[in-house]
Short mmCIF file of C-alpha atoms and ligand atoms in Angstrom, two decimals:
data_model
loop_
_atom_site.label_atom_id
_atom_site.label_comp_id
_atom_site.label_asym_id
_atom_site.label_seq_id
_atom_site.Cartn_x
_atom_site.Cartn_y
_atom_site.Cartn_z
CA UNK A 172 -40.11 -55.61 19.42
CA UNK A 173 -37.93 -57.89 21.57
CA UNK A 174 -35.37 -59.89 19.63
CA UNK A 175 -35.41 -63.03 21.82
CA UNK A 176 -36.93 -66.18 20.37
CA UNK A 177 -38.79 -64.34 17.63
CA UNK A 178 -39.90 -66.74 14.94
CA UNK A 179 -39.08 -65.64 11.39
CA UNK A 180 -40.50 -67.88 8.70
CA UNK A 181 -39.51 -67.50 5.03
CA UNK A 182 -41.57 -69.39 2.46
CA UNK A 183 -39.67 -70.14 -0.75
CA UNK A 184 -35.93 -70.78 -0.99
CA UNK A 185 -35.35 -69.28 -4.44
CA UNK A 186 -33.30 -66.38 -5.78
CA UNK A 187 -34.55 -64.06 -3.01
CA UNK A 188 -35.76 -66.28 -0.14
CA UNK A 189 -32.61 -68.38 0.21
CA UNK A 190 -30.37 -65.30 0.30
CA UNK A 191 -32.58 -63.81 3.02
CA UNK A 192 -32.63 -67.02 5.11
CA UNK A 193 -28.83 -67.19 4.82
CA UNK A 194 -28.20 -63.63 6.00
CA UNK A 195 -30.78 -63.81 8.81
CA UNK A 196 -29.47 -67.21 9.92
CA UNK A 197 -25.92 -65.90 10.10
CA UNK A 198 -26.92 -62.73 11.96
CA UNK A 199 -29.67 -63.93 14.28
CA UNK A 200 -29.85 -67.73 14.20
CA UNK A 201 -26.20 -68.26 15.05
CA UNK A 202 -26.49 -66.16 18.23
CA UNK A 203 -29.86 -67.64 19.17
CA UNK A 204 -31.49 -64.20 18.84
CA UNK A 205 -34.25 -65.51 16.59
CA UNK A 206 -35.46 -68.77 15.16
CA UNK A 207 -35.18 -68.52 11.38
CA UNK A 208 -37.03 -71.19 9.36
CA UNK A 209 -37.03 -71.63 5.61
CA UNK A 210 -39.88 -73.58 4.03
CA UNK A 211 -39.63 -74.95 0.50
CA UNK A 212 -41.51 -77.64 -1.39
CA UNK A 213 -38.25 -79.05 -2.80
CA UNK A 214 -35.24 -80.61 -1.09
CA UNK A 215 -32.74 -78.55 -3.05
CA UNK A 216 -32.25 -75.15 -4.61
CA UNK A 217 -31.39 -74.43 -8.19
CA UNK A 218 -31.19 -70.81 -9.35
CA UNK A 219 -34.19 -70.42 -11.67
CA UNK A 220 -32.46 -68.58 -14.56
CA UNK A 221 -30.47 -71.79 -15.12
CA UNK A 222 -33.56 -73.88 -15.87
CA UNK A 223 -33.31 -73.63 -19.66
CA UNK A 224 -29.80 -75.10 -19.36
CA UNK A 225 -31.17 -77.99 -17.27
CA UNK A 226 -33.84 -78.49 -19.94
CA UNK A 227 -31.29 -78.96 -22.72
CA UNK A 228 -28.74 -80.79 -20.57
CA UNK A 229 -26.15 -77.98 -20.72
CA UNK A 230 -26.31 -78.05 -16.91
CA UNK A 231 -26.63 -81.10 -14.68
CA UNK A 232 -28.96 -80.17 -11.81
CA UNK A 233 -27.65 -83.20 -9.88
CA UNK A 234 -24.28 -81.44 -9.73
CA UNK A 235 -25.39 -77.83 -9.36
CA UNK A 236 -28.36 -78.10 -6.96
CA UNK A 237 -27.80 -77.02 -3.37
CA UNK A 238 -29.26 -79.10 -0.52
CA UNK A 239 -31.43 -76.90 1.74
CA UNK A 240 -30.72 -79.07 4.79
CA UNK A 241 -26.95 -78.81 4.41
CA UNK A 242 -27.06 -75.08 3.69
CA UNK A 243 -29.39 -74.51 6.66
CA UNK A 244 -27.04 -76.29 9.04
CA UNK A 245 -24.04 -74.31 7.78
CA UNK A 246 -25.87 -71.00 8.17
CA UNK A 247 -27.80 -71.48 11.44
CA UNK A 248 -31.35 -71.57 10.13
CA UNK A 249 -33.86 -74.42 10.07
CA UNK A 250 -35.29 -76.01 6.97
CA UNK A 251 -38.81 -77.47 6.71
CA UNK A 252 -39.78 -79.41 3.63
CA UNK A 253 -43.36 -78.45 2.80
CA UNK A 254 -45.80 -76.64 0.57
CA UNK A 255 -47.60 -73.59 1.91
CA UNK A 256 -51.34 -73.91 1.38
CA UNK A 257 -52.77 -71.21 3.66
CA UNK A 258 -52.02 -68.47 6.20
CA UNK A 259 -53.88 -67.83 9.47
CA UNK A 260 -53.14 -64.18 10.24
CA UNK A 261 -55.17 -64.04 13.49
CA UNK A 262 -53.22 -66.84 15.12
CA UNK A 263 -50.06 -66.18 13.12
CA UNK A 264 -49.36 -69.54 11.62
CA UNK A 265 -48.98 -70.94 8.13
CA UNK A 266 -50.52 -74.23 7.00
CA UNK A 267 -48.31 -76.73 5.18
CA UNK A 268 -49.79 -79.45 2.97
CA UNK A 269 -49.24 -83.13 3.65
CA UNK A 270 -46.29 -84.91 2.11
CA UNK A 271 -47.01 -88.24 0.38
CA UNK A 272 -44.71 -90.90 -1.02
CA UNK A 273 -44.94 -92.13 -4.65
CA UNK A 274 -47.69 -94.60 -3.65
CA UNK A 275 -49.84 -91.80 -2.19
CA UNK A 276 -49.22 -92.86 1.41
CA UNK A 277 -48.94 -90.04 3.92
CA UNK A 278 -45.38 -89.41 5.10
CA UNK A 279 -46.02 -86.14 6.92
CA UNK A 280 -49.58 -84.92 7.65
CA UNK A 281 -50.81 -81.34 7.21
CA UNK A 282 -49.35 -79.13 9.91
CA UNK A 283 -49.05 -75.58 11.22
CA UNK A 284 -45.93 -73.50 11.63
CA UNK A 285 -46.18 -70.37 13.75
CA UNK A 286 -44.44 -67.08 13.01
CA UNK A 287 -43.89 -63.60 14.37
CA UNK A 288 -42.61 -62.36 11.02
CA UNK A 289 -43.51 -64.08 7.77
CA UNK A 290 -41.77 -63.53 4.44
CA UNK A 291 -43.46 -64.74 1.28
CA UNK A 292 -40.87 -65.48 -1.41
CA UNK A 293 -42.48 -68.31 -3.34
CA UNK A 294 -41.86 -66.98 -6.85
CA UNK A 295 -44.11 -67.31 -9.86
CA UNK A 296 -45.45 -69.85 -12.34
CA UNK A 297 -46.06 -69.56 -16.09
CA UNK A 298 -49.22 -67.76 -17.10
CA UNK A 299 -51.00 -69.48 -19.98
CA UNK A 300 -53.87 -66.93 -19.81
CA UNK A 301 -56.30 -69.87 -19.93
CA UNK A 302 -55.31 -70.71 -23.54
CA UNK A 303 -57.05 -73.94 -24.58
CA UNK A 304 -54.95 -77.11 -24.52
CA UNK A 305 -51.81 -75.49 -23.11
CA UNK A 306 -51.99 -77.14 -19.67
CA UNK A 307 -52.27 -80.60 -21.26
CA UNK A 308 -49.81 -80.31 -24.12
CA UNK A 309 -47.14 -77.73 -23.26
CA UNK A 310 -44.29 -77.93 -20.79
CA UNK A 311 -43.75 -74.91 -18.53
CA UNK A 312 -40.18 -74.31 -17.39
CA UNK A 313 -41.19 -73.37 -13.84
CA UNK A 314 -39.09 -75.74 -11.76
CA UNK A 315 -36.29 -78.33 -12.09
CA UNK A 316 -38.80 -81.20 -12.38
CA UNK A 317 -40.38 -79.65 -15.47
CA UNK A 318 -36.98 -78.79 -16.94
CA UNK A 319 -35.98 -82.43 -16.38
CA UNK A 320 -39.21 -83.60 -18.05
CA UNK A 321 -38.37 -81.48 -21.09
CA UNK A 322 -34.85 -82.90 -21.13
CA UNK A 323 -36.10 -86.51 -21.12
CA UNK A 324 -38.64 -85.86 -23.88
CA UNK A 325 -36.03 -84.01 -25.95
CA UNK A 326 -33.53 -86.88 -25.63
CA UNK A 327 -36.22 -89.41 -26.60
CA UNK A 328 -37.10 -87.42 -29.70
CA UNK A 329 -33.47 -87.08 -30.72
CA UNK A 330 -32.81 -90.78 -30.08
CA UNK A 331 -35.80 -91.77 -32.22
CA UNK A 332 -34.73 -89.42 -34.99
CA UNK A 333 -31.12 -90.51 -35.05
CA UNK A 334 -32.06 -94.20 -35.13
CA UNK A 335 -34.06 -93.65 -38.34
CA UNK A 336 -33.16 -90.26 -39.91
CA UNK A 337 -35.24 -89.32 -42.94
CA UNK A 338 -34.21 -86.64 -45.40
CA UNK A 339 -37.55 -84.77 -45.30
CA UNK A 340 -38.32 -85.14 -41.60
CA UNK A 341 -37.08 -82.95 -38.80
CA UNK A 342 -37.50 -82.74 -35.05
CA UNK A 343 -40.04 -79.96 -34.51
CA UNK A 344 -39.96 -77.99 -31.26
CA UNK A 345 -42.17 -74.94 -30.72
CA UNK A 346 -41.66 -72.40 -27.95
CA UNK A 347 -44.32 -69.83 -27.11
CA UNK A 348 -42.99 -66.58 -25.70
CA UNK A 349 -40.17 -64.47 -27.11
CA UNK A 350 -38.88 -63.32 -23.72
CA UNK A 351 -35.49 -64.26 -22.30
CA UNK A 352 -36.54 -67.86 -21.51
CA UNK A 353 -37.78 -68.61 -25.04
CA UNK A 354 -34.84 -66.92 -26.73
CA UNK A 355 -32.23 -68.60 -24.53
CA UNK A 356 -33.87 -72.02 -24.86
CA UNK A 357 -34.00 -71.75 -28.67
CA UNK A 358 -30.25 -71.13 -28.84
CA UNK A 359 -29.45 -73.82 -26.24
CA UNK A 360 -31.36 -76.40 -28.31
CA UNK A 361 -29.09 -75.81 -31.27
CA UNK A 362 -26.05 -76.21 -29.05
CA UNK A 363 -27.52 -79.46 -27.61
CA UNK A 364 -27.98 -80.93 -31.09
CA UNK A 365 -24.43 -80.04 -32.02
CA UNK A 366 -23.06 -81.65 -28.87
CA UNK A 367 -25.22 -84.79 -29.21
CA UNK A 368 -24.06 -85.20 -32.80
CA UNK A 369 -20.45 -85.16 -31.58
CA UNK A 370 -21.34 -87.87 -29.03
CA UNK A 371 -22.62 -90.16 -31.76
CA UNK A 372 -26.28 -89.25 -32.45
CA UNK A 373 -26.32 -90.11 -36.16
CA UNK A 374 -27.86 -87.65 -38.60
CA UNK A 375 -28.75 -85.20 -35.86
CA UNK A 376 -27.49 -81.77 -36.84
CA UNK A 377 -28.77 -78.21 -36.98
CA UNK A 378 -30.67 -78.96 -40.21
CA UNK A 379 -32.54 -81.78 -38.50
CA UNK A 380 -33.80 -79.45 -35.80
CA UNK A 381 -36.71 -77.14 -36.48
CA UNK A 382 -37.24 -74.71 -33.60
CA UNK A 383 -40.09 -72.23 -33.93
CA UNK A 384 -40.20 -69.33 -31.50
CA UNK A 385 -43.62 -67.70 -31.36
CA UNK A 386 -44.15 -64.19 -30.00
CA UNK A 387 -47.45 -62.29 -29.94
CA UNK A 388 -45.83 -58.84 -29.82
CA UNK A 389 -44.08 -56.81 -32.50
CA UNK A 390 -40.62 -58.15 -31.58
CA UNK A 391 -38.86 -60.69 -29.39
CA UNK A 392 -37.39 -59.50 -26.07
CA UNK A 393 -40.00 -56.71 -25.80
CA UNK A 394 -38.66 -55.61 -22.40
CA UNK A 395 -35.24 -54.80 -23.90
CA UNK A 396 -34.14 -52.00 -26.24
CA UNK A 397 -34.93 -52.48 -29.95
CA UNK A 398 -31.24 -52.80 -30.87
CA UNK A 399 -30.82 -55.80 -28.57
CA UNK A 400 -33.93 -57.57 -29.74
CA UNK A 401 -32.90 -57.04 -33.40
CA UNK A 402 -29.45 -58.42 -32.65
CA UNK A 403 -30.89 -61.48 -30.87
CA UNK A 404 -33.42 -61.99 -33.70
CA UNK A 405 -30.61 -61.94 -36.24
CA UNK A 406 -28.48 -64.40 -34.22
CA UNK A 407 -31.42 -66.81 -33.88
CA UNK A 408 -32.22 -66.60 -37.59
CA UNK A 409 -28.56 -67.34 -38.37
CA UNK A 410 -28.82 -70.46 -36.23
CA UNK A 411 -31.89 -71.54 -38.19
CA UNK A 412 -34.55 -70.73 -35.57
CA UNK A 413 -37.86 -69.83 -37.16
CA UNK A 414 -38.84 -66.62 -35.31
CA UNK A 415 -42.50 -65.66 -35.69
CA UNK A 416 -43.56 -62.28 -34.28
CA UNK A 417 -47.09 -60.80 -34.20
CA UNK A 418 -48.36 -64.35 -33.93
CA UNK A 419 -51.02 -65.07 -31.33
CA UNK A 420 -51.43 -68.69 -30.21
CA UNK A 421 -55.08 -69.51 -29.62
CA UNK A 422 -54.80 -73.18 -28.66
CA UNK A 423 -52.46 -76.14 -28.41
CA UNK A 424 -53.03 -79.82 -29.10
CA UNK A 425 -50.94 -82.99 -29.19
CA UNK A 426 -49.55 -82.11 -32.63
CA UNK A 427 -48.81 -78.42 -32.32
CA UNK A 428 -50.11 -74.88 -32.01
CA UNK A 429 -53.06 -73.11 -33.63
CA UNK A 430 -52.72 -69.38 -34.27
CA UNK A 431 -55.25 -66.56 -34.54
CA UNK A 432 -54.48 -66.25 -38.26
CA UNK A 433 -55.57 -69.83 -38.80
CA UNK A 434 -52.05 -71.21 -39.15
CA UNK A 435 -50.96 -74.51 -37.62
CA UNK A 436 -47.43 -74.91 -36.24
CA UNK A 437 -46.56 -78.59 -36.15
CA UNK A 438 -44.47 -79.61 -33.15
CA UNK A 439 -43.34 -82.79 -31.40
CA UNK A 440 -42.49 -80.87 -28.25
CA UNK A 441 -44.16 -77.71 -26.98
CA UNK A 442 -42.98 -75.20 -24.40
CA UNK A 443 -45.03 -72.33 -22.95
CA UNK A 444 -42.89 -69.47 -21.66
CA UNK A 445 -45.12 -66.43 -22.20
CA UNK A 446 -45.83 -64.45 -19.06
CA UNK A 447 -45.89 -65.17 -15.35
CA UNK A 448 -48.29 -65.03 -12.41
CA UNK A 449 -48.09 -65.87 -8.72
CA UNK A 450 -49.66 -69.30 -7.99
CA UNK A 451 -53.48 -69.31 -8.13
CA UNK A 452 -53.95 -70.27 -4.45
CA UNK A 453 -52.41 -66.89 -3.57
CA UNK A 454 -55.44 -64.98 -4.88
CA UNK A 455 -56.74 -63.00 -1.84
CA UNK A 456 -54.91 -65.40 0.48
CA UNK A 457 -55.85 -64.74 4.13
CA UNK A 458 -57.52 -61.49 3.13
CA UNK A 459 -54.24 -59.95 1.96
CA UNK A 460 -54.34 -57.57 -1.01
CA UNK A 461 -53.40 -59.25 -4.30
CA UNK A 462 -53.35 -57.97 -7.90
CA UNK A 463 -54.78 -59.53 -11.06
CA UNK A 464 -51.83 -61.91 -11.38
CA UNK A 465 -52.13 -63.02 -7.73
CA UNK A 466 -49.05 -61.13 -6.52
CA UNK A 467 -49.15 -59.78 -2.96
CA UNK A 468 -49.36 -55.99 -3.03
CA UNK A 469 -46.59 -54.54 -0.87
CA UNK A 470 -45.57 -51.13 0.48
CA UNK A 471 -42.12 -49.85 -0.42
CA UNK A 472 -40.87 -51.41 2.84
CA UNK A 473 -41.92 -54.76 1.28
CA UNK A 474 -44.56 -55.23 4.01
CA UNK A 475 -47.91 -56.34 2.66
CA UNK A 476 -50.44 -53.52 2.58
CA UNK A 477 -52.81 -55.14 5.09
CA UNK A 478 -50.37 -56.82 7.47
CA UNK A 479 -47.00 -55.32 8.50
CA UNK A 480 -45.90 -58.66 10.00
CA UNK A 481 -45.98 -60.23 6.53
CA UNK A 482 -43.37 -59.25 3.95
CA UNK A 483 -43.28 -60.34 0.29
CA UNK A 484 -40.40 -60.21 -2.17
CA UNK A 485 -39.37 -61.39 -5.61
CA UNK A 486 -41.77 -62.58 -8.31
CA UNK A 487 -44.70 -63.06 -5.90
CA UNK A 488 -44.64 -59.40 -4.80
CA UNK A 489 -46.28 -56.44 -6.51
CA UNK A 490 -44.13 -53.42 -5.64
CA UNK A 491 -44.86 -50.22 -7.55
CA UNK A 492 -42.14 -47.80 -8.63
CA UNK A 493 -42.26 -43.98 -8.78
CA UNK A 494 -43.13 -44.07 -12.49
CA UNK A 495 -46.23 -46.18 -11.79
CA UNK A 496 -44.81 -49.41 -13.23
CA UNK A 497 -44.28 -52.53 -11.11
CA UNK A 498 -40.81 -53.81 -10.27
CA UNK A 499 -40.14 -56.46 -12.97
CA UNK A 500 -40.04 -60.16 -12.01
CA UNK A 501 -36.32 -60.63 -12.32
CA UNK A 502 -33.56 -62.36 -10.36
CA UNK A 503 -31.76 -59.07 -9.77
CA UNK A 504 -34.93 -57.59 -8.23
CA UNK A 505 -35.33 -60.66 -5.95
CA UNK A 506 -31.67 -60.28 -4.92
CA UNK A 507 -32.05 -56.56 -4.12
CA UNK A 508 -35.35 -57.12 -2.29
CA UNK A 509 -33.77 -59.85 -0.14
CA UNK A 510 -31.08 -57.37 0.95
CA UNK A 511 -33.64 -54.68 1.80
CA UNK A 512 -35.93 -57.15 3.55
CA UNK A 513 -33.00 -58.23 5.74
CA UNK A 514 -32.40 -54.61 6.81
CA UNK A 515 -36.09 -54.00 7.47
CA UNK A 516 -36.54 -57.15 9.55
CA UNK A 517 -33.50 -56.15 11.62
CA UNK A 518 -34.98 -52.65 12.00
CA UNK A 519 -38.34 -54.10 13.03
CA UNK A 520 -36.67 -56.26 15.68
CA UNK A 521 -34.45 -53.45 16.96
CA UNK A 522 -37.00 -50.63 16.83
CA UNK A 523 -35.20 -48.90 13.93
CA UNK A 524 -36.57 -47.16 10.84
CA UNK A 525 -37.60 -49.27 7.87
CA UNK A 526 -36.15 -48.38 4.45
CA UNK A 527 -38.00 -48.09 1.14
CA UNK A 528 -37.15 -50.35 -1.76
CA UNK A 529 -36.01 -48.79 -5.01
CA UNK A 530 -35.29 -51.07 -7.95
CA UNK A 531 -31.90 -50.52 -9.54
CA UNK A 532 -31.83 -51.83 -13.07
CA UNK A 533 -28.31 -53.14 -13.71
CA UNK A 534 -29.23 -54.02 -17.27
CA UNK A 535 -30.48 -57.13 -18.99
CA UNK A 536 -28.47 -59.83 -20.63
CA UNK A 537 -29.59 -62.70 -22.79
CA UNK A 538 -27.38 -65.69 -23.41
CA UNK A 539 -27.64 -67.31 -26.84
CA UNK A 540 -25.85 -70.40 -25.56
CA UNK A 541 -22.20 -70.44 -26.61
CA UNK A 542 -22.99 -68.58 -29.83
CA UNK A 543 -23.36 -65.11 -28.36
CA UNK A 544 -24.58 -63.03 -25.44
CA UNK A 545 -26.37 -59.75 -25.99
CA UNK A 546 -27.75 -57.17 -23.64
CA UNK A 547 -27.54 -53.78 -22.07
CA UNK A 548 -25.72 -52.56 -19.01
CA UNK A 549 -27.19 -49.78 -16.92
CA UNK A 550 -25.41 -47.78 -14.29
CA UNK A 551 -23.57 -44.63 -13.29
CA UNK A 552 -20.55 -45.50 -15.38
CA UNK A 553 -22.54 -46.09 -18.54
CA UNK A 554 -24.72 -42.99 -17.94
CA UNK A 555 -27.87 -44.75 -19.06
CA UNK A 556 -28.07 -47.88 -21.13
CA UNK A 557 -25.09 -49.32 -23.01
CA UNK A 558 -25.45 -52.20 -25.44
CA UNK A 559 -22.88 -54.94 -25.02
CA UNK A 560 -22.24 -58.13 -26.90
CA UNK A 561 -19.80 -61.04 -26.95
CA UNK A 562 -17.32 -61.83 -24.17
CA UNK A 563 -18.01 -58.77 -22.05
CA UNK A 564 -21.73 -59.50 -22.18
CA UNK A 565 -21.07 -63.14 -21.26
CA UNK A 566 -19.04 -62.02 -18.23
CA UNK A 567 -21.78 -59.63 -17.12
CA UNK A 568 -24.38 -62.40 -17.63
CA UNK A 569 -22.45 -64.83 -15.44
CA UNK A 570 -21.79 -62.17 -12.79
CA UNK A 571 -25.51 -62.12 -11.86
CA UNK A 572 -25.27 -65.79 -10.84
CA UNK A 573 -21.95 -65.17 -9.10
CA UNK A 574 -23.59 -62.43 -7.02
CA UNK A 575 -26.22 -64.95 -5.91
CA UNK A 576 -23.51 -67.47 -5.03
CA UNK A 577 -21.52 -64.88 -3.07
CA UNK A 578 -24.68 -64.02 -1.09
CA UNK A 579 -25.06 -67.73 -0.24
CA UNK A 580 -21.48 -68.90 0.24
CA UNK A 581 -19.23 -65.83 0.57
CA UNK A 582 -16.33 -64.97 -1.75
CA UNK A 583 -13.88 -67.77 -0.87
CA UNK A 584 -16.32 -70.66 -1.30
CA UNK A 585 -17.70 -69.09 -4.49
CA UNK A 586 -14.12 -68.96 -5.83
CA UNK A 587 -13.76 -72.68 -5.06
CA UNK A 588 -17.09 -73.45 -6.74
CA UNK A 589 -15.92 -71.61 -9.87
CA UNK A 590 -12.72 -73.67 -9.81
CA UNK A 591 -14.64 -76.95 -9.45
CA UNK A 592 -16.88 -75.83 -12.33
CA UNK A 593 -13.81 -75.28 -14.52
CA UNK A 594 -12.45 -78.74 -13.63
CA UNK A 595 -15.84 -80.31 -14.33
CA UNK A 596 -15.85 -78.76 -17.78
CA UNK A 597 -12.65 -80.71 -18.49
CA UNK A 598 -13.55 -84.07 -16.95
CA UNK A 599 -17.32 -84.27 -17.54
CA UNK A 600 -19.23 -84.46 -20.85
CA UNK A 601 -20.29 -81.07 -22.25
CA UNK A 602 -23.91 -82.15 -22.05
CA UNK A 603 -25.97 -84.30 -19.68
CA UNK A 604 -26.46 -87.35 -21.84
CA UNK A 605 -29.05 -89.30 -19.83
C1 FAD B 751 -35.65 -70.09 -17.75
C2 FAD B 751 -35.61 -68.78 -16.98
C3 FAD B 751 -34.58 -67.86 -17.22
C4 FAD B 751 -34.52 -66.67 -16.49
N1 FAD B 751 -33.48 -65.81 -16.73
C5 FAD B 751 -33.35 -64.68 -16.00
C6 FAD B 751 -32.24 -63.81 -16.20
O1 FAD B 751 -31.38 -64.05 -17.07
N2 FAD B 751 -32.16 -62.69 -15.44
C7 FAD B 751 -33.08 -62.38 -14.47
O2 FAD B 751 -32.94 -61.36 -13.79
N3 FAD B 751 -34.15 -63.20 -14.25
C8 FAD B 751 -34.32 -64.33 -15.00
N4 FAD B 751 -35.40 -65.16 -14.79
C9 FAD B 751 -36.40 -64.78 -13.76
C10 FAD B 751 -35.89 -65.18 -12.37
O3 FAD B 751 -35.60 -66.57 -12.38
C11 FAD B 751 -36.93 -64.90 -11.31
O4 FAD B 751 -37.30 -63.54 -11.40
C12 FAD B 751 -36.39 -65.15 -9.92
O5 FAD B 751 -35.98 -66.50 -9.78
C13 FAD B 751 -37.44 -64.84 -8.86
O6 FAD B 751 -36.93 -65.14 -7.60
P1 FAD B 751 -37.91 -65.50 -6.39
O7 FAD B 751 -37.04 -65.64 -5.18
O8 FAD B 751 -39.03 -64.55 -6.34
O9 FAD B 751 -38.55 -66.90 -6.78
P2 FAD B 751 -37.89 -68.28 -7.24
O10 FAD B 751 -36.44 -68.12 -7.50
O11 FAD B 751 -38.74 -68.80 -8.32
O12 FAD B 751 -38.05 -69.19 -5.94
C14 FAD B 751 -39.32 -69.57 -5.44
C15 FAD B 751 -39.15 -70.72 -4.48
O13 FAD B 751 -40.39 -70.95 -3.81
C16 FAD B 751 -40.66 -72.36 -3.74
N5 FAD B 751 -42.12 -72.51 -3.66
C17 FAD B 751 -43.03 -72.22 -4.62
N6 FAD B 751 -44.28 -72.44 -4.16
C18 FAD B 751 -44.16 -72.87 -2.89
C19 FAD B 751 -45.09 -73.25 -1.88
N7 FAD B 751 -46.42 -73.20 -2.07
N8 FAD B 751 -44.61 -73.67 -0.68
C20 FAD B 751 -43.27 -73.73 -0.47
N9 FAD B 751 -42.34 -73.37 -1.37
C21 FAD B 751 -42.79 -72.93 -2.57
C22 FAD B 751 -40.03 -72.92 -5.01
O14 FAD B 751 -39.72 -74.29 -4.87
C23 FAD B 751 -38.76 -72.03 -5.16
O15 FAD B 751 -37.65 -72.60 -4.51
C24 FAD B 751 -35.50 -66.36 -15.52
C25 FAD B 751 -36.55 -67.27 -15.28
C26 FAD B 751 -36.61 -68.46 -16.01
C27 FAD B 751 -37.74 -69.43 -15.75
#
């Protein structure tokens, strides 16, 4: 393939897509060797594993979000605001949906964007498995808007409670899904209550908060070793979180959750964080092979099985490993896939050999807010899996985000961002209070 004026389009500026656009922009866009375009439905990027912190106010997305336009200019790629709705593989273009203003008036009509190489990196959404009432009554923490919605509802509930605290009443919040999101959110909620109390929310303390974490499986954090899930379970119980395992939710309504055993879990605020899928419109999109959760099936080179000009990475890709299991939908996988995809696109343009992706599990860490961090580290040094807890675990947890920042900004700028973060912790409130 010739390198001149090739059009590379990346859809989705998340954990994987934005890193890829940045490296391709710097390598090819800057020298005019290719036109690199990133498409995202939002104006700004926020690393998804931080969403539970946005939900509780521990993180202010207004401060931490990165503008795509500014980042694109600094790294020699183009940014197009838009939502992918279809792909035309014969004529090699993608279709972007129209953009309306709040009144429903058309700002930008539907349009096409042509490509020579297309990378699908549009992530995943929560999978409610069609459970009755969930769509109408639960919040999914899929994007900053939903995290913000949770934050507003949470503050309203706390405000109402603290204006008229009653001995017997509590604020009831139920979270479905004992994976990392549910566990981390449960702990963050207790921290939020503590902080709000210190800012003057009368009567609001840990006893006033009733968080129920519901998991269908035998234990929370099923993807992690038993020792870690037991440790996290214990920490949550110590905080006062009501952890229910082997509990299947069959439906949700405005007042709470119904379980298979006939129990009712009363809740003022409901969150669904049990399982993921690629968005429904991806099912068989443009005749590409997809699996039962709508992910695009890819070869080890990350090219889709039916079209080598289309790559997929991150949560929306189904990449099988040697042991027959799929690569898990994790930020570290999206990060590694973005690096490999960069090499393979360069190889495709330069007539080189494409490499195969192999997932390297660096371990899993779960942050229980400021109370604790637990997890396992994997690697050559640890010769397998090593359980870590406390400060070391916290450092390892943060390092995953730092790796993402280094991929976007380089080491010097990341150092400055860390410094600004430290200053902000001194001059700004500990919690977003509005
Ligand atoms: C609360 C929470 C905590 C998590 N914690 C961890 C953790 O500790 N460790 C870990 O490894 N993983 C964690 N994860 C999982 C991790 O966030 C994902 O695996 C990772 O973000 C996937 O990266 P991605 O690039 O595939 O997609 P994403 O990062 O989700 O990015 C997808 C992008 O595509 C855009 N997009 C979506 N649809 C369209 C469309 N139709 N058109 C245009 N743009 C579109 C979105 O706006 C978004 O910017 C967590 C997830 C959540 C929700």
